[in-house]
mmCIF file of C-alpha atoms and ligand atoms in Angstrom:
data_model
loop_
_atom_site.group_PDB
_atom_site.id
_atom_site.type_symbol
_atom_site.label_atom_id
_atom_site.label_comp_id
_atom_site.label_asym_id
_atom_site.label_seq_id
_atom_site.Cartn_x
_atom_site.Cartn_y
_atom_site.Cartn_z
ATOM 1 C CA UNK A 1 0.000 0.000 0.000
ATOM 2 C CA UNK A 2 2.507 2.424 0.874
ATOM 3 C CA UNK A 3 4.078 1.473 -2.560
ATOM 4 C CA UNK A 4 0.642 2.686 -3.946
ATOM 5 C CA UNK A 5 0.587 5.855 -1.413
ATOM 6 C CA UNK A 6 3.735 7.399 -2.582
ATOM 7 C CA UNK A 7 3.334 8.490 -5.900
ATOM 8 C CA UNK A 8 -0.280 9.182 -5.159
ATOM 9 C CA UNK A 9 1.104 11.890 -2.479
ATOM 10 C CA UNK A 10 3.707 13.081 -4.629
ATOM 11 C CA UNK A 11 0.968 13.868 -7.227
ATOM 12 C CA UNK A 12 -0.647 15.862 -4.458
ATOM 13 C CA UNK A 13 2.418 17.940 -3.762
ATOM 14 C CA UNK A 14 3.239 18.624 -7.456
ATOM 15 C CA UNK A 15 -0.498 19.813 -7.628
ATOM 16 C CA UNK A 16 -0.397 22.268 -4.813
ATOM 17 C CA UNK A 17 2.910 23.683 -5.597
ATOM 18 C CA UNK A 18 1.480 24.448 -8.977
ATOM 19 C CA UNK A 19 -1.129 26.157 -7.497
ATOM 20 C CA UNK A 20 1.478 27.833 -5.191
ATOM 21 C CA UNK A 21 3.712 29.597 -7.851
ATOM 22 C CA UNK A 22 3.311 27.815 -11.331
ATOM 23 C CA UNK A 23 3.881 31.164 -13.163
ATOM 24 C CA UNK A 24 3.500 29.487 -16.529
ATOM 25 C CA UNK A 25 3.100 26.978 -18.819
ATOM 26 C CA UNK A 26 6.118 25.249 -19.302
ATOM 27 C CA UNK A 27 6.864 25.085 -15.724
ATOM 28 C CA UNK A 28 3.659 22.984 -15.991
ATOM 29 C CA UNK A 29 5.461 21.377 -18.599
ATOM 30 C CA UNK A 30 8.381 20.221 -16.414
ATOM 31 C CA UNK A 31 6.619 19.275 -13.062
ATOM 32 C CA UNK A 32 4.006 16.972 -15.235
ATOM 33 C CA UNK A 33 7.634 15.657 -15.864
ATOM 34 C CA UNK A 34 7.580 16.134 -19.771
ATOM 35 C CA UNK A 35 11.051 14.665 -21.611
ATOM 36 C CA UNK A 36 10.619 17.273 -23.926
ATOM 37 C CA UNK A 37 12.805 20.005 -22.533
ATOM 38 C CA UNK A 38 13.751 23.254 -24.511
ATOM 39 C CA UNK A 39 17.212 25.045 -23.666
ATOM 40 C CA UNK A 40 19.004 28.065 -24.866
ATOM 41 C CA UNK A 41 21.494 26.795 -27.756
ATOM 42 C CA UNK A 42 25.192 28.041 -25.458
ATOM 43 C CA UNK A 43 25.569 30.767 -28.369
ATOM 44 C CA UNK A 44 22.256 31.910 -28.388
ATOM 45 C CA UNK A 45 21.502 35.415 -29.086
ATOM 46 C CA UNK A 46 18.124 37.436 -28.363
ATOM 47 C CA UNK A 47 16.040 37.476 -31.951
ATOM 48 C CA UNK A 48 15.804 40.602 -33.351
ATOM 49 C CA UNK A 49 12.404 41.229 -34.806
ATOM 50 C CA UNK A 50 12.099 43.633 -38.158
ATOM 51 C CA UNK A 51 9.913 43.184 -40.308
ATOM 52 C CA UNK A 52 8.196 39.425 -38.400
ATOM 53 C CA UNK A 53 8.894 37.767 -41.704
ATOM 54 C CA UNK A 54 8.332 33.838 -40.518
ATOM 55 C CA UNK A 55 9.330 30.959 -42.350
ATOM 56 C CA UNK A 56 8.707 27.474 -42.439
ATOM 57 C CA UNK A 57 11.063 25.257 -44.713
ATOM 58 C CA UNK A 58 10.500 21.482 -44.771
ATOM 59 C CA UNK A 59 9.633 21.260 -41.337
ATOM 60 C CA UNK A 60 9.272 17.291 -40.062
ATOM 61 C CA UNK A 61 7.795 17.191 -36.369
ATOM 62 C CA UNK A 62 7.041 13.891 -34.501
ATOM 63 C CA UNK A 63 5.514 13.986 -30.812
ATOM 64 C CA UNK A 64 6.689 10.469 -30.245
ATOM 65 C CA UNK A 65 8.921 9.550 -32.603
ATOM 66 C CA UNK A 66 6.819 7.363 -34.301
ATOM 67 C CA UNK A 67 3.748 9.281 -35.431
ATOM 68 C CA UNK A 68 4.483 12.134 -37.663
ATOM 69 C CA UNK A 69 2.615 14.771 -36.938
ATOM 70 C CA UNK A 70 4.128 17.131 -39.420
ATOM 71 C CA UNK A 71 5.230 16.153 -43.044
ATOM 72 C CA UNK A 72 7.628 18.663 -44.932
ATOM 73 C CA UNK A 73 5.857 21.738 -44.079
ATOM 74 C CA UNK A 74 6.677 24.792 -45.820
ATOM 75 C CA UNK A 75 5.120 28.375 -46.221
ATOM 76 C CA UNK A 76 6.559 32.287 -45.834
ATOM 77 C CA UNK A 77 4.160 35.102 -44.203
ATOM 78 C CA UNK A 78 5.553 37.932 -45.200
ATOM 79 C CA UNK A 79 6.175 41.308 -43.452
ATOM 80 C CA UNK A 80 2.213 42.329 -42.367
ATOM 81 C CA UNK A 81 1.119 39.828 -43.783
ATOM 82 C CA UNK A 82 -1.842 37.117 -42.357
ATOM 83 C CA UNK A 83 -1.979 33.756 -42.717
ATOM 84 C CA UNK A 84 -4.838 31.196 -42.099
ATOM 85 C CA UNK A 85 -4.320 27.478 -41.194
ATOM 86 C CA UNK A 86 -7.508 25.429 -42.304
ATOM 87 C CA UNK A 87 -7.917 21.904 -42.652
ATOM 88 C CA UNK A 88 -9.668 18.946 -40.279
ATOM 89 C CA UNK A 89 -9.338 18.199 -36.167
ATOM 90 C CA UNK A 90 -5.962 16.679 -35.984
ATOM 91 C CA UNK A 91 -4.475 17.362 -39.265
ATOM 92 C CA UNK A 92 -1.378 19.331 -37.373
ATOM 93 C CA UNK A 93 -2.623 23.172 -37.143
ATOM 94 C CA UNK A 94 -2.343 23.377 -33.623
ATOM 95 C CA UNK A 95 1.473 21.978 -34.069
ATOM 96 C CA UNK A 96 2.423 24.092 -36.374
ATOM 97 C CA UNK A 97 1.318 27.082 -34.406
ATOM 98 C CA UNK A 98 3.367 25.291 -31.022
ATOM 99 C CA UNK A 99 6.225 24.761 -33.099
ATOM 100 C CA UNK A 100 6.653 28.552 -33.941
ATOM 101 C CA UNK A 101 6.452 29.370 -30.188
ATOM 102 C CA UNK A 102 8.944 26.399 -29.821
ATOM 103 C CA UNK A 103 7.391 24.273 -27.473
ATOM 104 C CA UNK A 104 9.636 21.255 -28.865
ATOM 105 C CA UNK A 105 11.913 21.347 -30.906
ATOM 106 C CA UNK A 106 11.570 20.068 -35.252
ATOM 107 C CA UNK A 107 13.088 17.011 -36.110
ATOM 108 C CA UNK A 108 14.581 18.357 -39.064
ATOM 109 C CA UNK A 109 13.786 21.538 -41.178
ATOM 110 C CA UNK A 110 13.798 25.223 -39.798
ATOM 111 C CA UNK A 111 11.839 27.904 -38.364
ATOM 112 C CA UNK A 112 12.916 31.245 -39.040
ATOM 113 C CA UNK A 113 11.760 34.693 -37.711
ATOM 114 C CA UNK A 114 13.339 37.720 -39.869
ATOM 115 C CA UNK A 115 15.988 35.208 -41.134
ATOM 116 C CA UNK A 116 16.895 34.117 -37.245
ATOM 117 C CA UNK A 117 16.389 30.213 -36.753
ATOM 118 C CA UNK A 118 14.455 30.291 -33.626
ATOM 119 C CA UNK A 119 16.425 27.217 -31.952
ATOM 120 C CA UNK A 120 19.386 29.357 -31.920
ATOM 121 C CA UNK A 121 17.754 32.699 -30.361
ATOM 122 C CA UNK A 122 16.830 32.920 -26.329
ATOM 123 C CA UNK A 123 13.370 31.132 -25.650
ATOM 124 C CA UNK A 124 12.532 34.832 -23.554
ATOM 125 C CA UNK A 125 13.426 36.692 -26.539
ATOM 126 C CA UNK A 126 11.490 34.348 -29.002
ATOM 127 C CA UNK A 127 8.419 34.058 -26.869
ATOM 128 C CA UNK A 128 8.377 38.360 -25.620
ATOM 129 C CA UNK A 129 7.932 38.934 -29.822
ATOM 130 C CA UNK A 130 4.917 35.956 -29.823
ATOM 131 C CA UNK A 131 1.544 36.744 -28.819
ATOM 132 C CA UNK A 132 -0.650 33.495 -28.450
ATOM 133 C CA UNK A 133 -4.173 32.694 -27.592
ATOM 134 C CA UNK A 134 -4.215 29.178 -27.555
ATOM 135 C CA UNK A 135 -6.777 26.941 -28.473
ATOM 136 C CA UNK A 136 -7.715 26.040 -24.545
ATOM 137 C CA UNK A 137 -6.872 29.581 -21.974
ATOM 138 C CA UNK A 138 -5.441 28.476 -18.503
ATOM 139 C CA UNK A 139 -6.022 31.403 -15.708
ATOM 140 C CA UNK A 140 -3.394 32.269 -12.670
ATOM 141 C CA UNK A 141 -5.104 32.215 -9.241
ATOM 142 C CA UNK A 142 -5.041 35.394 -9.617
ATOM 143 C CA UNK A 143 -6.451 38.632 -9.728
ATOM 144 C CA UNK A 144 -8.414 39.505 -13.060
ATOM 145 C CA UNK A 145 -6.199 42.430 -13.612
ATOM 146 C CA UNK A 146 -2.893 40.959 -12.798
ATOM 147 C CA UNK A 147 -4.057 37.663 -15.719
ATOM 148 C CA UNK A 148 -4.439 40.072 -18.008
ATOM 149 C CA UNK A 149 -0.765 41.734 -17.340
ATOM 150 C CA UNK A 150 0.539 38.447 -17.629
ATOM 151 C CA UNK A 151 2.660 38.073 -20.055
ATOM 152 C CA UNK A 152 4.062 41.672 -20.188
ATOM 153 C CA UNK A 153 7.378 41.681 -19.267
ATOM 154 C CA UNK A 154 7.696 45.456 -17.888
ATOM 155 C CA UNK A 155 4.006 45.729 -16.095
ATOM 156 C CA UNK A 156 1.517 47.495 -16.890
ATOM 157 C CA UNK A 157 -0.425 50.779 -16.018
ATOM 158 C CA UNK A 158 -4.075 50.577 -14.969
ATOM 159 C CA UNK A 159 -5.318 52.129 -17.867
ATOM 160 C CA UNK A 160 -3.611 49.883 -20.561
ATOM 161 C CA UNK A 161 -4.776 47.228 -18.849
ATOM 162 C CA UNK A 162 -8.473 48.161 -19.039
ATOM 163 C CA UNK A 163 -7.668 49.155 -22.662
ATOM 164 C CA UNK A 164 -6.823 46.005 -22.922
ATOM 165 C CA UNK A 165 -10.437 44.629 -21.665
ATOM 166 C CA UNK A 166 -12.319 46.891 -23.460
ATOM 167 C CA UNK A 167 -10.376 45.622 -26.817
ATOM 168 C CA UNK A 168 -11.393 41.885 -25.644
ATOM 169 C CA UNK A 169 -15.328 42.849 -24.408
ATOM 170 C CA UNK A 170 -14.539 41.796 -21.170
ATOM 171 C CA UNK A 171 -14.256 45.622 -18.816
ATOM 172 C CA UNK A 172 -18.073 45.491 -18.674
ATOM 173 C CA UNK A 173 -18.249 42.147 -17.436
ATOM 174 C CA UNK A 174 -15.075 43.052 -15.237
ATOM 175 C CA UNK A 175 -17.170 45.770 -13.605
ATOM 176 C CA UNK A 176 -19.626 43.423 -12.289
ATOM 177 C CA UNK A 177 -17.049 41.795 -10.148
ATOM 178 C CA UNK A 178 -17.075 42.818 -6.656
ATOM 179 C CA UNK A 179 -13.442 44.192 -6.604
ATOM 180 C CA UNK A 180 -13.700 44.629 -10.214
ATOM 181 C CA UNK A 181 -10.040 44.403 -11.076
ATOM 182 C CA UNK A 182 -9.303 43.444 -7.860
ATOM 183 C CA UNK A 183 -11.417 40.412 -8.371
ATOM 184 C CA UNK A 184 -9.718 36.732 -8.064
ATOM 185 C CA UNK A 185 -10.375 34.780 -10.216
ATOM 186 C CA UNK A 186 -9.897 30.639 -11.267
ATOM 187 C CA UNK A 187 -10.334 28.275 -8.781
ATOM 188 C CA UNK A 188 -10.346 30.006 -5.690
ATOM 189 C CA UNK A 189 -12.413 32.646 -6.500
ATOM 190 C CA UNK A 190 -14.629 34.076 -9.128
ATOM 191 C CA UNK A 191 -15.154 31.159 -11.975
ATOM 192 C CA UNK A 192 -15.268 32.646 -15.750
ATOM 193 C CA UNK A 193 -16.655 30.915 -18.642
ATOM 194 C CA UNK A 194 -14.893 29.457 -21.277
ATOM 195 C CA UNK A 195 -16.071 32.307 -23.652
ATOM 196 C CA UNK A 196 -14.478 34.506 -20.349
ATOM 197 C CA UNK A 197 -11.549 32.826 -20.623
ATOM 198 C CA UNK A 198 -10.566 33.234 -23.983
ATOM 199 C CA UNK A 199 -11.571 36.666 -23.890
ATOM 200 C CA UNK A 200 -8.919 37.099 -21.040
ATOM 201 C CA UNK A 201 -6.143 35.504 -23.243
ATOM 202 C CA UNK A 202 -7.202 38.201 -25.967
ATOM 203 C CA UNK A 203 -7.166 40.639 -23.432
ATOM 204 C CA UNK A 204 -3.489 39.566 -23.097
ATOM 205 C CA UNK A 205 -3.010 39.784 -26.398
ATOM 206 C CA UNK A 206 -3.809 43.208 -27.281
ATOM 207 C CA UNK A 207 -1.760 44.631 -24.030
ATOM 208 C CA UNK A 208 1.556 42.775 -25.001
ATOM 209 C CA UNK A 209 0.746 43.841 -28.151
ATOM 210 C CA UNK A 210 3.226 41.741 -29.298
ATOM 211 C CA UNK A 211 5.318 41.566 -33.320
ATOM 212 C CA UNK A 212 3.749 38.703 -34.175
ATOM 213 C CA UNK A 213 0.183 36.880 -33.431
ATOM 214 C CA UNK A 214 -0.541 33.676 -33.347
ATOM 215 C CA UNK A 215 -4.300 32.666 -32.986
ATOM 216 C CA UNK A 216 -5.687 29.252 -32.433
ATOM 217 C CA UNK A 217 -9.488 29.254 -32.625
ATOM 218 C CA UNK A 218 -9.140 32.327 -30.749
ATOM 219 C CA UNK A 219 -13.519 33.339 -30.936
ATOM 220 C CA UNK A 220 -14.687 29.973 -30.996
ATOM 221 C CA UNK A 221 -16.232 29.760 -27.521
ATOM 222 C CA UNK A 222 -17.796 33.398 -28.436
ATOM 223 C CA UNK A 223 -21.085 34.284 -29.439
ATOM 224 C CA UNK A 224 -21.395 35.757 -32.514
ATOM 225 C CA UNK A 225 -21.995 39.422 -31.571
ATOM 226 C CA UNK A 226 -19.521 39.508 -29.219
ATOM 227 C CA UNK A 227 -17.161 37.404 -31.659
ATOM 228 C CA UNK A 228 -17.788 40.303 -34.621
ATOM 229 C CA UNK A 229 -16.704 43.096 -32.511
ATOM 230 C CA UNK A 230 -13.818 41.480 -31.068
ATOM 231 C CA UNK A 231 -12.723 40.675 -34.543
ATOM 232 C CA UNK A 232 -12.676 44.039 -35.188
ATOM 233 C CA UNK A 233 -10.113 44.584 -32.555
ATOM 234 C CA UNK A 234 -8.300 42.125 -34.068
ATOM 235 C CA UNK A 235 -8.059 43.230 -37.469
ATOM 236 C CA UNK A 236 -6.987 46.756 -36.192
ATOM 237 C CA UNK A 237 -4.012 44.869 -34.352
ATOM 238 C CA UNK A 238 -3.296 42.569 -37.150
ATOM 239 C CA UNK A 239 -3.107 45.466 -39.882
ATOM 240 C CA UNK A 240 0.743 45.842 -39.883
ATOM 241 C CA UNK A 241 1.957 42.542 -37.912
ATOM 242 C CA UNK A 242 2.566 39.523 -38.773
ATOM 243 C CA UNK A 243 -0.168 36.589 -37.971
ATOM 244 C CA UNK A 244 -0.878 33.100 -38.306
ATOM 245 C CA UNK A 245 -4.257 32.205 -37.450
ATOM 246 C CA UNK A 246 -6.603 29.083 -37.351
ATOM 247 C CA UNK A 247 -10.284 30.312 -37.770
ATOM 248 C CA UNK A 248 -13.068 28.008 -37.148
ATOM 249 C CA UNK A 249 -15.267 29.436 -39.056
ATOM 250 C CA UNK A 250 -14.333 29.522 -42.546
ATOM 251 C CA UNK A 251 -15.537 33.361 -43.402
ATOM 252 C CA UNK A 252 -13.353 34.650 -41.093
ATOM 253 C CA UNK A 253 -10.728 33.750 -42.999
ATOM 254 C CA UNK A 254 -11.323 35.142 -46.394
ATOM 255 C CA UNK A 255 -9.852 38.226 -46.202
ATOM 256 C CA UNK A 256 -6.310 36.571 -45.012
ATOM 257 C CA UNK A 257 -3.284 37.134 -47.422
ATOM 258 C CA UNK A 258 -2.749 33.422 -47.645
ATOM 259 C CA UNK A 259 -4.595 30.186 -47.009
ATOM 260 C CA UNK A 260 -2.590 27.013 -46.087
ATOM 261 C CA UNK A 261 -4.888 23.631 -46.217
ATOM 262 C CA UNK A 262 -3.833 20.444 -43.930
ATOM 263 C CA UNK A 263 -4.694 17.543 -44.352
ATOM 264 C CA UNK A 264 -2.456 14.657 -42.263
ATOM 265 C CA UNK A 265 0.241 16.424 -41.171
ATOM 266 C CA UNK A 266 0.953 18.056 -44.463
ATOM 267 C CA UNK A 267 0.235 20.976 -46.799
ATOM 268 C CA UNK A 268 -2.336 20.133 -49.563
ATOM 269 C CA UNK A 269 -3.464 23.432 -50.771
ATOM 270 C CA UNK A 270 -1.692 27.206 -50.642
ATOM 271 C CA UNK A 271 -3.188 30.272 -51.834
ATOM 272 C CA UNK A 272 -5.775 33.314 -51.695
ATOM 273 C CA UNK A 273 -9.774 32.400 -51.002
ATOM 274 C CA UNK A 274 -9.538 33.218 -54.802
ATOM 275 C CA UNK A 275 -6.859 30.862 -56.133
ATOM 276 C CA UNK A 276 -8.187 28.036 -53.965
ATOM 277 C CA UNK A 277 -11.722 28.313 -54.803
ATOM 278 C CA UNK A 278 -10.769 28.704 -58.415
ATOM 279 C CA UNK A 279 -8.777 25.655 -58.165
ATOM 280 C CA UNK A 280 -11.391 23.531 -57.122
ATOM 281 C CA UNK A 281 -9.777 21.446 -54.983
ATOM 282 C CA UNK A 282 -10.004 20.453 -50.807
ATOM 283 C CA UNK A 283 -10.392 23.816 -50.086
ATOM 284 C CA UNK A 284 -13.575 24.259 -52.174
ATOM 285 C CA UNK A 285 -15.167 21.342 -51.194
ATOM 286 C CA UNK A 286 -14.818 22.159 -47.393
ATOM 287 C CA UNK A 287 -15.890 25.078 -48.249
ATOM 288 C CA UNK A 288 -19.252 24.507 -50.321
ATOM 289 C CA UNK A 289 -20.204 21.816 -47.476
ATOM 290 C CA UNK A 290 -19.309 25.394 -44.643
ATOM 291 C CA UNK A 291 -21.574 27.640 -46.384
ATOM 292 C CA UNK A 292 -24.084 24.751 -46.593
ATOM 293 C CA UNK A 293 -24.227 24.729 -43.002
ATOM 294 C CA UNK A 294 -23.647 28.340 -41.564
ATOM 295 C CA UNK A 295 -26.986 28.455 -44.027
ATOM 296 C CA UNK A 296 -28.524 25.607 -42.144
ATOM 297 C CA UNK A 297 -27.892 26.622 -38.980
ATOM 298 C CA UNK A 298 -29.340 30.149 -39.465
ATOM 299 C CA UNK A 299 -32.355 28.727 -41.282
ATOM 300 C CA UNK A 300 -32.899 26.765 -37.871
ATOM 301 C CA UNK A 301 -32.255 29.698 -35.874
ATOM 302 C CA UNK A 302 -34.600 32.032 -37.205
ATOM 303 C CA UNK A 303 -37.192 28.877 -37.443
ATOM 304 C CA UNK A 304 -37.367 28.896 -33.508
ATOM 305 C CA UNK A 305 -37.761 32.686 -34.047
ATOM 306 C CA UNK A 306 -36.972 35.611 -31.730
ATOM 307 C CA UNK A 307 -36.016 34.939 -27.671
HETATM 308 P P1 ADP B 401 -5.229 20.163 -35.193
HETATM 309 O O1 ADP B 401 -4.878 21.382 -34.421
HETATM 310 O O2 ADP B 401 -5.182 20.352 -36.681
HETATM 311 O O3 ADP B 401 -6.547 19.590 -34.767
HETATM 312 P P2 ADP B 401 -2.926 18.975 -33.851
HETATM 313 O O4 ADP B 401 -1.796 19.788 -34.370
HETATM 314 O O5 ADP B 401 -3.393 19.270 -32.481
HETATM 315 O O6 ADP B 401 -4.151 19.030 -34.896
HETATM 316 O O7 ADP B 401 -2.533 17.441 -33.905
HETATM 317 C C1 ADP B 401 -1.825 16.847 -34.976
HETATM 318 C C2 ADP B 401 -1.509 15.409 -34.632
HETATM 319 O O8 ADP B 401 -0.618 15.340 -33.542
HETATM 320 C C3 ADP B 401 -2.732 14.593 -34.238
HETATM 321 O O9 ADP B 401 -2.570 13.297 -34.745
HETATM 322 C C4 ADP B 401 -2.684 14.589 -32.724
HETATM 323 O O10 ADP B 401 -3.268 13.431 -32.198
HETATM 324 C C5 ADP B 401 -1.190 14.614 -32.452
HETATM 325 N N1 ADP B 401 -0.880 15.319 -31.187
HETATM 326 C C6 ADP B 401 -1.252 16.582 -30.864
HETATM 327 N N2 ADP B 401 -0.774 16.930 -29.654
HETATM 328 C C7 ADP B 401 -0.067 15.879 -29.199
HETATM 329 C C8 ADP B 401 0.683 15.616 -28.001
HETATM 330 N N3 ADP B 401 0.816 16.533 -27.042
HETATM 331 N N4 ADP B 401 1.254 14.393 -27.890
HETATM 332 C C9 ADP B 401 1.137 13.458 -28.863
HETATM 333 N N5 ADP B 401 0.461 13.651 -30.019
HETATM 334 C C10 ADP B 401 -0.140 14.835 -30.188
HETATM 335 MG MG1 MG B 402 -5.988 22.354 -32.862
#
């Protein structure tokens, strides 16, 4: 039994010393006891971000060395310019966007960042120019105000931080807390919503205001409204930065510079909305059977009528 007992307890330690002081994710990483572990190259030198040019050439990426979960991938977002990541759950968009923030390192290929191959700059330095909302937010125990700050290396003045909320339609809902800023929140004190959530990781976002965005599924706990104005936020951030994006919803995506279609762990389609509907191929197809249903589901919608 006490064989049984040990581990068990040392789970239970781990757990409350990440609720302690885990400060971020990859120390999650490491206490969960992950092989994977990311270090500083000895040489390494901070990136220097100028124009957030990012390339992928031939990248090859297996989680277990067995699988491959990415298969030659290569594509070039220019300076300013957006790229969306389409394609079906667990064809490797999510990876690609992980890889970029280098949460593991490629098997072979490289990532680049204004010529720089991001395994040989300082993880800080590569993850201070990288704004992400991930596909699945994690809150601090924490005030609201100081989850939103997160992230920003040099603080952050009250204002910029409500800013910040406002950008992300979350200061109203802030304002109904009863310390408003002041408010804990996560597990020990006031619980948000997933939709909350995500809007505090956007929140994030548009303080750190960072060279380069990365987006995965960023509105898709919102509701529509609330996901239209936000994207408007968005678009005014994204206008002269660099971004790679996955949209669930495929008409958010239209106006991107470039389109790159998964499928398995590898690109099958690269282009405009216009060269890829033109062609006729994957990208078409998803997107005829899309339309179908966005129609669908707003036929149903107004069917059950107002309230
Ligand atoms: P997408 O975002 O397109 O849905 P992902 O990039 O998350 O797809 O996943 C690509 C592939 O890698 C899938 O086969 C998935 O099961 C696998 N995968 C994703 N995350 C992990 C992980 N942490 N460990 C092992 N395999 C993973
Ligand atoms: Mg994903």
């Amino acid at each position: 039994l006490q064989q049984l007992y040990a581990p068990l307890d040392r789970l239970g330690t781990l757990y409350r010393q990440l609720n302690a002081n885990a400060t971020d994710a990859e120390k999650l990483f490491n206490l969960l006891g992950q092989e994977v572990e990311i270090t500083d190259a000895p040489d390494s030198e901070p990136l220097v971000v100028t124009d957030g040019v990012i390339e992928f050439d031939n990248v090859c990426f297996s989680y277990d060395g067995e699988v491959q979960a990415l298969k030659d991938v290569s594509f070039r977002i220019g300076k300013g310019e957006s790229m969306a990541l389409v394609g079906e759950s667990g064809s490797g968009k999510s990876t690609i966007l992980r890889l970029l923030y280098r949460f593991y390192d490629i098997d072979s290929g490289t990532i680049k960042i204004d010529g720089q191959d991001i395994s040989k700059v300082t993880q800080k330095s590569l993850r201070q120019a990288i704004g992400i909302v991930p596909q699945d937010s994690v809150l601090w125990n924490d005030t609201i105000g100081a989850n939103i700050s997160y992230g920003k290396e040099d603080g952050a003045e009250d204002e910029e931080i409500i800013a910040a909320a406002q950008a992300a339609k979350l200061h109203d809902r802030i304002l109904t807390f009863p310390e408003e800023y002041d408010t804990v929140v996560g597990e020990r004190g006031v619980r948000l919503s997933g939709g909350e959530k995500q809007r505090v990781s956007l929140a994030r976002m548009f303080l750190k205001s960072p060279a380069i965005l990365v987006l995965d599924e960023a509105t898709s706990a919102l509701d529509t409204e609330t996901e239209r104005e936000i994207q408007r936020s968005l678009a005014e951030l994204a206008a002269n930065r660099s971004s790679l994006s996955i949209a669930h919803r495929l008409s958010t995506i239209i106006n991107s510079d470039q389109i790159v279609v998964m499928k398995n762990g590898a690109v099958i389609e690269q282009g405009t909305y216009h060269d890829l509907i033109e062609r006729g191929g994957q990208f078409a197809a998803m997107w005829r059977k899309q339309i179908f249903t966005e129609e669908e589901m707003m036929a149903e919608t107004e069917a059950l009528g107002p309230g």
